[in-house]
mmCIF file of C-alpha atoms and ligand atoms in Angstrom:
data_model
loop_
_atom_site.group_PDB
_atom_site.id
_atom_site.type_symbol
_atom_site.label_atom_id
_atom_site.label_comp_id
_atom_site.label_asym_id
_atom_site.label_seq_id
_atom_site.Cartn_x
_atom_site.Cartn_y
_atom_site.Cartn_z
ATOM 1 C CA MET A 1 -3.711 20.693 -3.344
ATOM 2 C CA SER A 2 -3.736 20.979 0.577
ATOM 3 C CA PHE A 3 -3.264 17.862 2.272
ATOM 4 C CA THR A 4 -1.873 17.201 5.599
ATOM 5 C CA ILE A 5 -0.688 13.971 7.177
ATOM 6 C CA ALA A 6 -3.807 13.767 8.703
ATOM 7 C CA SER A 7 -5.876 13.646 5.185
ATOM 8 C CA ARG A 8 -8.030 10.845 4.404
ATOM 9 C CA ILE A 9 -9.826 9.508 1.973
ATOM 10 C CA ARG A 10 -13.403 8.045 2.140
ATOM 11 C CA LEU A 11 -13.497 4.471 0.567
ATOM 12 C CA ASN A 12 -16.378 3.676 -1.728
ATOM 13 C CA ASP A 13 -17.543 1.089 1.468
ATOM 14 C CA GLY A 14 -17.845 4.451 3.503
ATOM 15 C CA HIS A 15 -14.798 4.178 5.613
ATOM 16 C CA LEU A 16 -12.099 6.552 5.860
ATOM 17 C CA MET A 17 -8.251 5.914 4.968
ATOM 18 C CA PRO A 18 -4.985 7.663 5.562
ATOM 19 C CA ILE A 19 -3.349 9.158 2.490
ATOM 20 C CA PHE A 20 -0.198 8.361 4.034
ATOM 21 C CA GLY A 21 1.941 5.669 5.730
ATOM 22 C CA LEU A 22 4.674 3.224 6.853
ATOM 23 C CA GLY A 23 5.372 0.173 4.523
ATOM 24 C CA LEU A 24 7.027 -2.340 6.359
ATOM 25 C CA TYR A 25 8.298 -5.231 3.259
ATOM 26 C CA GLN A 26 11.840 -6.366 4.559
ATOM 27 C CA ALA A 27 11.144 -4.662 7.683
ATOM 28 C CA ALA A 28 12.939 -7.453 9.994
ATOM 29 C CA SER A 29 11.387 -9.410 12.770
ATOM 30 C CA SER A 30 12.903 -7.407 15.036
ATOM 31 C CA SER A 31 13.116 -4.812 18.116
ATOM 32 C CA LYS A 32 14.757 -2.335 15.902
ATOM 33 C CA THR A 33 11.375 -2.462 13.771
ATOM 34 C CA THR A 34 9.347 -2.059 16.411
ATOM 35 C CA GLN A 35 11.022 0.859 17.513
ATOM 36 C CA ILE A 36 10.477 2.163 14.156
ATOM 37 C CA ILE A 37 6.694 1.738 14.100
ATOM 38 C CA ILE A 38 6.577 3.332 17.681
ATOM 39 C CA ASP A 39 8.709 6.375 16.494
ATOM 40 C CA ALA A 40 6.393 6.760 13.009
ATOM 41 C CA ILE A 41 2.870 6.687 15.163
ATOM 42 C CA ARG A 42 4.591 9.576 18.146
ATOM 43 C CA LEU A 43 5.375 11.695 14.777
ATOM 44 C CA GLY A 44 1.977 11.123 13.324
ATOM 45 C CA TYR A 45 2.428 8.062 10.902
ATOM 46 C CA PRO A 46 -1.932 7.346 10.836
ATOM 47 C CA LEU A 47 -1.057 3.978 8.874
ATOM 48 C CA ILE A 48 0.885 1.103 9.179
ATOM 49 C CA ASP A 49 1.196 -1.567 5.948
ATOM 50 C CA THR A 50 2.019 -4.926 7.117
ATOM 51 C CA ALA A 51 1.791 -8.366 5.463
ATOM 52 C CA GLU A 52 1.663 -11.719 6.478
ATOM 53 C CA LEU A 53 4.546 -12.575 4.052
ATOM 54 C CA TYR A 54 6.335 -9.924 5.876
ATOM 55 C CA ARG A 55 6.755 -11.594 9.007
ATOM 56 C CA ASN A 56 6.401 -8.473 11.190
ATOM 57 C CA GLU A 57 3.033 -8.587 12.360
ATOM 58 C CA THR A 58 4.219 -9.143 15.836
ATOM 59 C CA GLN A 59 6.074 -5.725 15.716
ATOM 60 C CA VAL A 60 3.460 -3.810 14.899
ATOM 61 C CA GLY A 61 1.323 -5.653 17.277
ATOM 62 C CA GLU A 62 4.315 -4.857 20.283
ATOM 63 C CA ALA A 63 4.686 -1.388 19.018
ATOM 64 C CA ILE A 64 0.714 -0.623 19.725
ATOM 65 C CA LYS A 65 0.400 -2.752 23.131
ATOM 66 C CA ASN A 66 3.470 -1.524 24.922
ATOM 67 C CA ASN A 67 3.089 1.932 24.214
ATOM 68 C CA ASN A 68 -0.624 2.674 25.265
ATOM 69 C CA ILE A 69 -1.112 3.682 21.917
ATOM 70 C CA ASN A 70 -5.044 3.852 21.161
ATOM 71 C CA ARG A 71 -5.797 1.064 18.442
ATOM 72 C CA GLU A 72 -8.512 3.366 16.452
ATOM 73 C CA GLN A 73 -5.751 5.722 16.322
ATOM 74 C CA ILE A 74 -3.541 3.468 13.693
ATOM 75 C CA PHE A 75 -4.916 2.198 10.340
ATOM 76 C CA ILE A 76 -3.605 -1.027 10.314
ATOM 77 C CA THR A 77 -3.195 -2.775 6.851
ATOM 78 C CA THR A 78 -2.122 -6.390 6.180
ATOM 79 C CA LYS A 79 -2.386 -9.217 3.778
ATOM 80 C CA LEU A 80 -3.360 -12.932 2.879
ATOM 81 C CA PHE A 81 -0.621 -14.244 0.905
ATOM 82 C CA ARG A 82 -1.719 -17.330 -0.233
ATOM 83 C CA THR A 83 -5.103 -17.998 -1.542
ATOM 84 C CA ASN A 84 -4.777 -21.485 -2.371
ATOM 85 C CA ASP A 85 -5.992 -23.633 0.605
ATOM 86 C CA GLY A 86 -9.046 -21.389 0.284
ATOM 87 C CA ARG A 87 -11.637 -20.467 2.835
ATOM 88 C CA GLN A 88 -9.619 -22.912 5.470
ATOM 89 C CA GLY A 89 -6.524 -21.213 4.546
ATOM 90 C CA LEU A 90 -7.950 -17.767 4.983
ATOM 91 C CA HIS A 91 -9.375 -18.421 8.441
ATOM 92 C CA LYS A 92 -6.126 -19.909 9.556
ATOM 93 C CA SER A 93 -3.883 -16.824 8.384
ATOM 94 C CA PHE A 94 -6.361 -14.014 9.093
ATOM 95 C CA ASN A 95 -6.650 -15.456 13.033
ATOM 96 C CA ASN A 96 -3.031 -15.383 12.887
ATOM 97 C CA SER A 97 -2.994 -12.070 11.757
ATOM 98 C CA LEU A 98 -5.242 -10.903 14.167
ATOM 99 C CA GLN A 99 -3.225 -12.457 17.351
ATOM 100 C CA GLN A 100 0.187 -11.223 15.944
ATOM 101 C CA LEU A 101 -1.348 -7.645 15.534
ATOM 102 C CA ASN A 102 -2.813 -7.946 18.679
ATOM 103 C CA THR A 103 -6.010 -6.570 17.815
ATOM 104 C CA ASN A 104 -9.222 -7.868 17.023
ATOM 105 C CA TYR A 105 -10.354 -5.927 13.872
ATOM 106 C CA ILE A 106 -7.834 -5.326 10.621
ATOM 107 C CA ASP A 107 -8.793 -1.980 8.589
ATOM 108 C CA LEU A 108 -7.886 -3.090 5.552
ATOM 109 C CA TYR A 109 -7.238 -6.697 4.341
ATOM 110 C CA LEU A 110 -5.656 -7.544 1.156
ATOM 111 C CA ILE A 111 -5.723 -10.654 -0.926
ATOM 112 C CA HIS A 112 -1.428 -10.163 -2.107
ATOM 113 C CA ALA A 113 -1.535 -10.921 -4.959
ATOM 114 C CA PRO A 114 -4.003 -12.816 -7.827
ATOM 115 C CA GLN A 115 -1.692 -16.151 -7.950
ATOM 116 C CA GLY A 116 -2.911 -18.790 -5.975
ATOM 117 C CA GLY A 117 -6.696 -19.439 -7.375
ATOM 118 C CA HIS A 118 -9.751 -19.633 -5.119
ATOM 119 C CA VAL A 119 -9.734 -15.835 -5.191
ATOM 120 C CA LEU A 120 -13.541 -15.945 -5.434
ATOM 121 C CA GLU A 121 -14.226 -18.462 -2.429
ATOM 122 C CA VAL A 122 -11.906 -16.488 -0.401
ATOM 123 C CA TYR A 123 -13.340 -12.865 -1.395
ATOM 124 C CA LYS A 124 -16.895 -14.233 -0.458
ATOM 125 C CA GLU A 125 -15.473 -15.288 3.004
ATOM 126 C CA MET A 126 -13.928 -12.227 3.686
ATOM 127 C CA ILE A 127 -16.956 -10.488 3.250
ATOM 128 C CA GLN A 128 -18.089 -12.612 5.831
ATOM 129 C CA LEU A 129 -15.432 -11.729 8.106
ATOM 130 C CA GLN A 130 -16.379 -8.003 7.023
ATOM 131 C CA LYS A 131 -19.845 -8.523 8.072
ATOM 132 C CA GLU A 132 -18.630 -9.788 11.626
ATOM 133 C CA GLY A 133 -16.634 -6.828 12.266
ATOM 134 C CA LYS A 134 -13.197 -8.093 11.614
ATOM 135 C CA ILE A 135 -12.547 -6.553 8.703
ATOM 136 C CA ARG A 136 -13.661 -3.459 8.142
ATOM 137 C CA SER A 137 -12.471 -3.026 4.261
ATOM 138 C CA ILE A 138 -11.551 -5.208 1.855
ATOM 139 C CA GLY A 139 -8.940 -4.763 -0.644
ATOM 140 C CA VAL A 140 -6.504 -6.443 -3.337
ATOM 141 C CA SER A 141 -3.178 -6.209 -4.449
ATOM 142 C CA ASN A 142 -1.330 -6.277 -7.449
ATOM 143 C CA PHE A 143 -4.966 -7.047 -9.041
ATOM 144 C CA GLY A 144 -4.804 -6.285 -13.190
ATOM 145 C CA VAL A 145 -7.560 -4.934 -14.960
ATOM 146 C CA GLN A 146 -8.709 -8.412 -15.936
ATOM 147 C CA HIS A 147 -8.757 -9.570 -12.446
ATOM 148 C CA LEU A 148 -10.450 -7.043 -11.467
ATOM 149 C CA LYS A 149 -13.185 -7.356 -14.130
ATOM 150 C CA TRP A 150 -13.744 -11.043 -13.025
ATOM 151 C CA LEU A 151 -14.054 -9.990 -9.554
ATOM 152 C CA LYS A 152 -16.803 -7.120 -11.087
ATOM 153 C CA GLN A 153 -18.480 -10.077 -13.116
ATOM 154 C CA ALA A 154 -18.986 -12.000 -9.606
ATOM 155 C CA GLY A 155 -20.650 -9.056 -7.918
ATOM 156 C CA PHE A 156 -17.192 -7.718 -5.935
ATOM 157 C CA ILE A 157 -15.976 -4.346 -6.289
ATOM 158 C CA PRO A 158 -12.754 -3.937 -3.241
ATOM 159 C CA ALA A 159 -12.319 -0.955 -1.628
ATOM 160 C CA VAL A 160 -8.465 -0.645 -2.477
ATOM 161 C CA ASN A 161 -5.885 -1.926 -5.116
ATOM 162 C CA GLN A 162 -2.526 -1.871 -4.024
ATOM 163 C CA ILE A 163 0.158 -1.817 -6.919
ATOM 164 C CA GLU A 164 3.406 -0.586 -7.844
ATOM 165 C CA LEU A 165 3.512 2.695 -8.515
ATOM 166 C CA HIS A 166 5.909 5.337 -8.964
ATOM 167 C CA PRO A 167 7.294 7.694 -12.332
ATOM 168 C CA TRP A 168 8.995 4.242 -13.837
ATOM 169 C CA TRP A 169 5.970 2.039 -13.166
ATOM 170 C CA GLN A 170 2.823 3.782 -13.689
ATOM 171 C CA ASN A 171 0.634 1.262 -14.384
ATOM 172 C CA GLU A 172 -1.764 3.519 -16.022
ATOM 173 C CA ASP A 173 -4.648 0.824 -17.418
ATOM 174 C CA ILE A 174 -4.924 -0.639 -13.829
ATOM 175 C CA VAL A 175 -5.006 3.218 -12.366
ATOM 176 C CA ASP A 176 -7.752 4.235 -15.037
ATOM 177 C CA TYR A 177 -9.826 1.183 -14.302
ATOM 178 C CA CYS A 178 -9.771 1.786 -10.540
ATOM 179 C CA ARG A 179 -10.744 5.753 -10.541
ATOM 180 C CA ILE A 180 -13.600 4.825 -13.197
ATOM 181 C CA ASN A 181 -14.648 2.011 -10.825
ATOM 182 C CA ASN A 182 -14.330 4.121 -7.376
ATOM 183 C CA ILE A 183 -11.278 1.767 -6.117
ATOM 184 C CA ALA A 184 -8.818 3.567 -4.471
ATOM 185 C CA ILE A 185 -5.452 3.199 -5.553
ATOM 186 C CA MET A 186 -2.487 2.030 -2.558
ATOM 187 C CA GLY A 187 0.760 2.746 -4.317
ATOM 188 C CA TYR A 188 3.682 0.438 -3.055
ATOM 189 C CA SER A 189 7.118 1.277 -3.626
ATOM 190 C CA PRO A 190 6.644 4.847 -3.943
ATOM 191 C CA LEU A 191 10.505 5.289 -3.952
ATOM 192 C CA GLY A 192 11.027 2.583 -6.652
ATOM 193 C CA LYS A 193 12.821 1.210 -3.729
ATOM 194 C CA GLY A 194 15.631 4.113 -3.299
ATOM 195 C CA HIS A 195 16.832 2.813 -7.183
ATOM 196 C CA PHE A 196 16.276 5.932 -8.668
ATOM 197 C CA LEU A 197 16.648 8.604 -5.933
ATOM 198 C CA ASN A 198 19.991 9.694 -7.619
ATOM 199 C CA ASP A 199 18.599 9.945 -10.996
ATOM 200 C CA SER A 200 20.080 13.621 -12.506
ATOM 201 C CA TYR A 201 16.620 14.722 -13.752
ATOM 202 C CA LEU A 202 14.940 14.101 -9.948
ATOM 203 C CA ILE A 203 17.942 15.411 -8.659
ATOM 204 C CA LYS A 204 17.551 18.976 -10.357
ATOM 205 C CA LEU A 205 14.011 18.784 -9.480
ATOM 206 C CA SER A 206 14.610 18.030 -5.739
ATOM 207 C CA GLN A 207 17.243 21.245 -5.772
ATOM 208 C CA LYS A 208 14.088 23.273 -7.903
ATOM 209 C CA TYR A 209 12.056 22.507 -4.612
ATOM 210 C CA ASN A 210 14.980 22.315 -1.971
ATOM 211 C CA LYS A 211 13.523 19.142 -0.914
ATOM 212 C CA THR A 212 14.932 15.510 -1.280
ATOM 213 C CA SER A 213 14.710 12.586 -3.813
ATOM 214 C CA ALA A 214 12.508 10.828 -2.076
ATOM 215 C CA GLN A 215 10.379 13.441 -1.111
ATOM 216 C CA ILE A 216 9.573 14.765 -4.596
ATOM 217 C CA LEU A 217 8.753 11.240 -5.366
ATOM 218 C CA ILE A 218 6.428 11.089 -2.332
ATOM 219 C CA ARG A 219 4.520 14.262 -3.485
ATOM 220 C CA TRP A 220 4.073 12.924 -6.929
ATOM 221 C CA SER A 221 2.073 10.158 -5.470
ATOM 222 C CA ILE A 222 0.015 12.085 -3.246
ATOM 223 C CA GLN A 223 -0.516 14.976 -6.085
ATOM 224 C CA ASN A 224 -1.477 11.909 -8.436
ATOM 225 C CA GLY A 225 -4.104 10.921 -5.612
ATOM 226 C CA PHE A 226 -2.348 7.638 -4.519
ATOM 227 C CA ILE A 227 -2.417 6.373 -0.814
ATOM 228 C CA THR A 228 1.592 5.816 -0.450
ATOM 229 C CA ILE A 229 3.265 3.946 1.956
ATOM 230 C CA PRO A 230 7.316 4.694 1.824
ATOM 231 C CA LYS A 231 9.351 1.996 3.999
ATOM 232 C CA THR A 232 12.151 3.012 5.712
ATOM 233 C CA THR A 233 13.947 1.104 8.836
ATOM 234 C CA SER A 234 16.945 3.212 8.870
ATOM 235 C CA GLY A 235 16.043 5.768 11.784
ATOM 236 C CA ILE A 236 13.717 8.368 13.007
ATOM 237 C CA GLU A 237 15.353 10.793 10.495
ATOM 238 C CA ARG A 238 14.136 9.464 7.192
ATOM 239 C CA LEU A 239 11.041 8.704 8.916
ATOM 240 C CA GLN A 240 10.451 12.351 9.062
ATOM 241 C CA GLU A 241 11.941 13.017 6.003
ATOM 242 C CA ASN A 242 9.021 10.896 4.478
ATOM 243 C CA MET A 243 6.591 12.585 6.081
ATOM 244 C CA ASN A 244 7.634 16.320 5.616
ATOM 245 C CA VAL A 245 6.042 16.495 1.949
ATOM 246 C CA PHE A 246 2.609 18.120 2.714
ATOM 247 C CA ASP A 247 4.483 22.098 2.824
ATOM 248 C CA PHE A 248 5.140 22.291 -0.809
ATOM 249 C CA ILE A 249 3.490 21.438 -4.038
ATOM 250 C CA LEU A 250 5.170 20.129 -7.529
ATOM 251 C CA SER A 251 3.532 22.669 -10.271
ATOM 252 C CA ASP A 252 1.712 20.957 -12.596
ATOM 253 C CA GLU A 253 4.550 21.606 -15.354
ATOM 254 C CA ASP A 254 6.609 19.892 -13.301
ATOM 255 C CA MET A 255 3.954 16.939 -12.296
ATOM 256 C CA LYS A 256 4.015 16.253 -15.697
ATOM 257 C CA ASP A 257 7.672 16.354 -16.860
ATOM 258 C CA LEU A 258 8.280 14.042 -14.304
ATOM 259 C CA THR A 259 5.447 11.794 -15.276
ATOM 260 C CA ASN A 260 6.603 11.901 -18.897
ATOM 261 C CA TYR A 261 10.396 11.108 -17.736
ATOM 262 C CA GLY A 262 9.540 8.194 -15.861
ATOM 263 C CA LYS A 263 7.145 6.719 -18.794
ATOM 264 C CA LYS A 264 10.116 7.446 -21.140
ATOM 265 C CA ASN A 265 12.723 5.101 -18.842
ATOM 266 C CA SER A 266 9.607 2.457 -17.633
ATOM 267 C CA GLN A 267 11.144 -0.044 -15.247
ATOM 268 C CA ASN A 268 9.314 -1.815 -12.427
ATOM 269 C CA THR A 269 11.379 -3.010 -9.382
ATOM 270 C CA GLY A 270 9.580 -5.808 -7.762
ATOM 271 C CA TRP A 271 7.273 -8.696 -9.115
ATOM 272 C CA ASP A 272 4.188 -8.350 -11.673
ATOM 273 C CA PRO A 273 1.567 -10.527 -10.834
ATOM 274 C CA THR A 274 -0.957 -7.755 -12.665
ATOM 275 C CA LYS A 275 -0.821 -9.966 -15.620
ATOM 276 C CA ASN A 276 -1.355 -13.516 -14.309
ATOM 277 C CA GLY A 277 -3.998 -15.558 -16.121
ATOM 278 C CA LYS A 278 -7.474 -17.348 -15.534
ATOM 279 C CA GLU A 279 -4.830 -20.661 -14.340
ATOM 280 C CA LYS A 280 -3.735 -18.193 -11.213
ATOM 281 C CA PHE A 281 -6.325 -16.382 -10.594
ATOM 282 C CA GLY A 282 -8.738 -19.539 -10.159
ATOM 283 C CA PRO A 283 -12.189 -20.774 -11.205
ATOM 284 C CA ILE A 284 -14.437 -17.302 -11.873
ATOM 285 C CA SER A 285 -17.575 -18.656 -10.990
HETATM 286 N N1 NAP B 1 1.561 -5.533 -2.097
HETATM 287 C C1 NAP B 1 2.652 -5.753 -2.690
HETATM 288 O O1 NAP B 1 2.934 -6.904 -3.564
HETATM 289 C C2 NAP B 1 4.052 -5.028 -1.943
HETATM 290 C C3 NAP B 1 5.169 -5.318 -3.128
HETATM 291 C C4 NAP B 1 6.481 -3.788 -2.441
HETATM 292 C C5 NAP B 1 5.803 -3.111 -1.288
HETATM 293 N N2 NAP B 1 4.836 -2.961 -0.634
HETATM 294 C C6 NAP B 1 4.612 -2.199 0.486
HETATM 295 O O2 NAP B 1 4.719 -1.035 0.091
HETATM 296 C C7 NAP B 1 6.173 -0.511 0.917
HETATM 297 C C8 NAP B 1 6.881 0.432 0.439
HETATM 298 O O3 NAP B 1 7.510 -0.285 -0.699
HETATM 299 P P1 NAP B 1 8.856 -0.909 -0.943
HETATM 300 O O4 NAP B 1 9.587 -0.955 0.757
HETATM 301 O O5 NAP B 1 8.900 -1.809 -1.671
HETATM 302 O O6 NAP B 1 9.874 0.668 -1.235
HETATM 303 P P2 NAP B 1 10.005 2.046 -1.181
HETATM 304 O O7 NAP B 1 9.462 2.364 -0.326
HETATM 305 O O8 NAP B 1 9.960 2.445 -2.502
HETATM 306 O O9 NAP B 1 11.572 2.131 -0.769
HETATM 307 C C9 NAP B 1 12.249 1.823 -0.231
HETATM 308 C C10 NAP B 1 13.687 2.354 -0.132
HETATM 309 O O10 NAP B 1 14.342 3.168 -0.043
HETATM 310 C C11 NAP B 1 14.965 3.579 0.935
HETATM 311 N N3 NAP B 1 14.745 4.916 1.860
HETATM 312 C C12 NAP B 1 13.400 5.136 2.392
HETATM 313 N N4 NAP B 1 13.481 6.439 2.940
HETATM 314 C C13 NAP B 1 14.494 7.046 2.258
HETATM 315 C C14 NAP B 1 15.375 8.479 2.167
HETATM 316 N N5 NAP B 1 14.219 9.636 2.585
HETATM 317 N N6 NAP B 1 15.799 8.516 1.672
HETATM 318 C C15 NAP B 1 16.674 7.880 0.852
HETATM 319 N N7 NAP B 1 16.487 6.479 0.822
HETATM 320 C C16 NAP B 1 15.562 6.098 1.173
HETATM 321 C C17 NAP B 1 14.854 2.405 2.220
HETATM 322 O O11 NAP B 1 15.332 2.335 2.912
HETATM 323 P P3 NAP B 1 15.620 2.504 4.490
HETATM 324 O O12 NAP B 1 14.960 1.520 5.049
HETATM 325 O O13 NAP B 1 17.565 2.250 4.398
HETATM 326 O O14 NAP B 1 15.988 3.595 4.799
HETATM 327 C C18 NAP B 1 14.804 1.177 1.223
HETATM 328 O O15 NAP B 1 15.428 0.711 0.828
HETATM 329 C C19 NAP B 1 6.498 -1.705 1.771
HETATM 330 O O16 NAP B 1 7.321 -1.331 2.177
HETATM 331 C C20 NAP B 1 5.335 -2.408 1.335
HETATM 332 O O17 NAP B 1 4.691 -2.170 2.582
HETATM 333 C C21 NAP B 1 3.900 -4.168 -1.042
#
């Protein structure tokens, strides 16, 4: 599989999306974060994943504005955190995001989780924003199979579902459903938030390939066809390390073994709203 950092996939709405980018969860609202984003873009990171919740959309906006970066060069994902306030809440949050990101469109706008109700009302309004050219692609995050089925019943198939994905948390039912329905799969916490990097099996693999544990995990995501967004704010070296994953291939056997190994020790690293019920999703018609 010959991917490069510039590789893109075609989403079900026709837009192209990079397969690799920088995640910004828990990246501070500070000039250090702005600098990391500038460094990432200069190194060639084609995608930035932020969110209303992360409070660092301003830093993304600053990085693009102050450094003569062509907006079209960067694919920006951001997320609406609360659907609780329906259409009105969406407009308020969306306009705030546009302002902070210093842009007039979002490449991929996600509903952060199926937990606030009014999901269909909000989704419908996002389609309106898409028609106005303010959102290129519409996606969801932390949606389980049932949530995706409820969306489909209402006639909506998102372009992307962003869910936790690494060998220790494989969400196979959701991945299978997305593949069958042509929904691109964006994996978050590809490094398991750093929790598994000293795992002895992973270290053995990293020695075999002369790569780091982080690089093995990012490669596992890419070879599974997941769009991946490892986060780092600690400096340019890790930015470089995490993007230096396009010059090797994990063998089919090692992919299979790592997949099976993770499955046996299954563990997620954050929240898991994928199983929230209908009461959290909101009325379905
Ligand atoms: N939609 C959602 O609900 C949701 C939930 C979680 C995450 N996300 C998105 O997915 C992105 C990635 O997930 P994540 O931030 O949870 O975790 P992650 O990317 O799996 O791991 C990040 C952790 O690994 C460390 N790290 C990064 N590169 C490293 C390397 N080469 N060697 C050793 N340690 C390294 C980072 O520390 P340093 O920063 O100090 O380098 C940080 O502690 C987020 O930033 C966010 O954009 C979305």
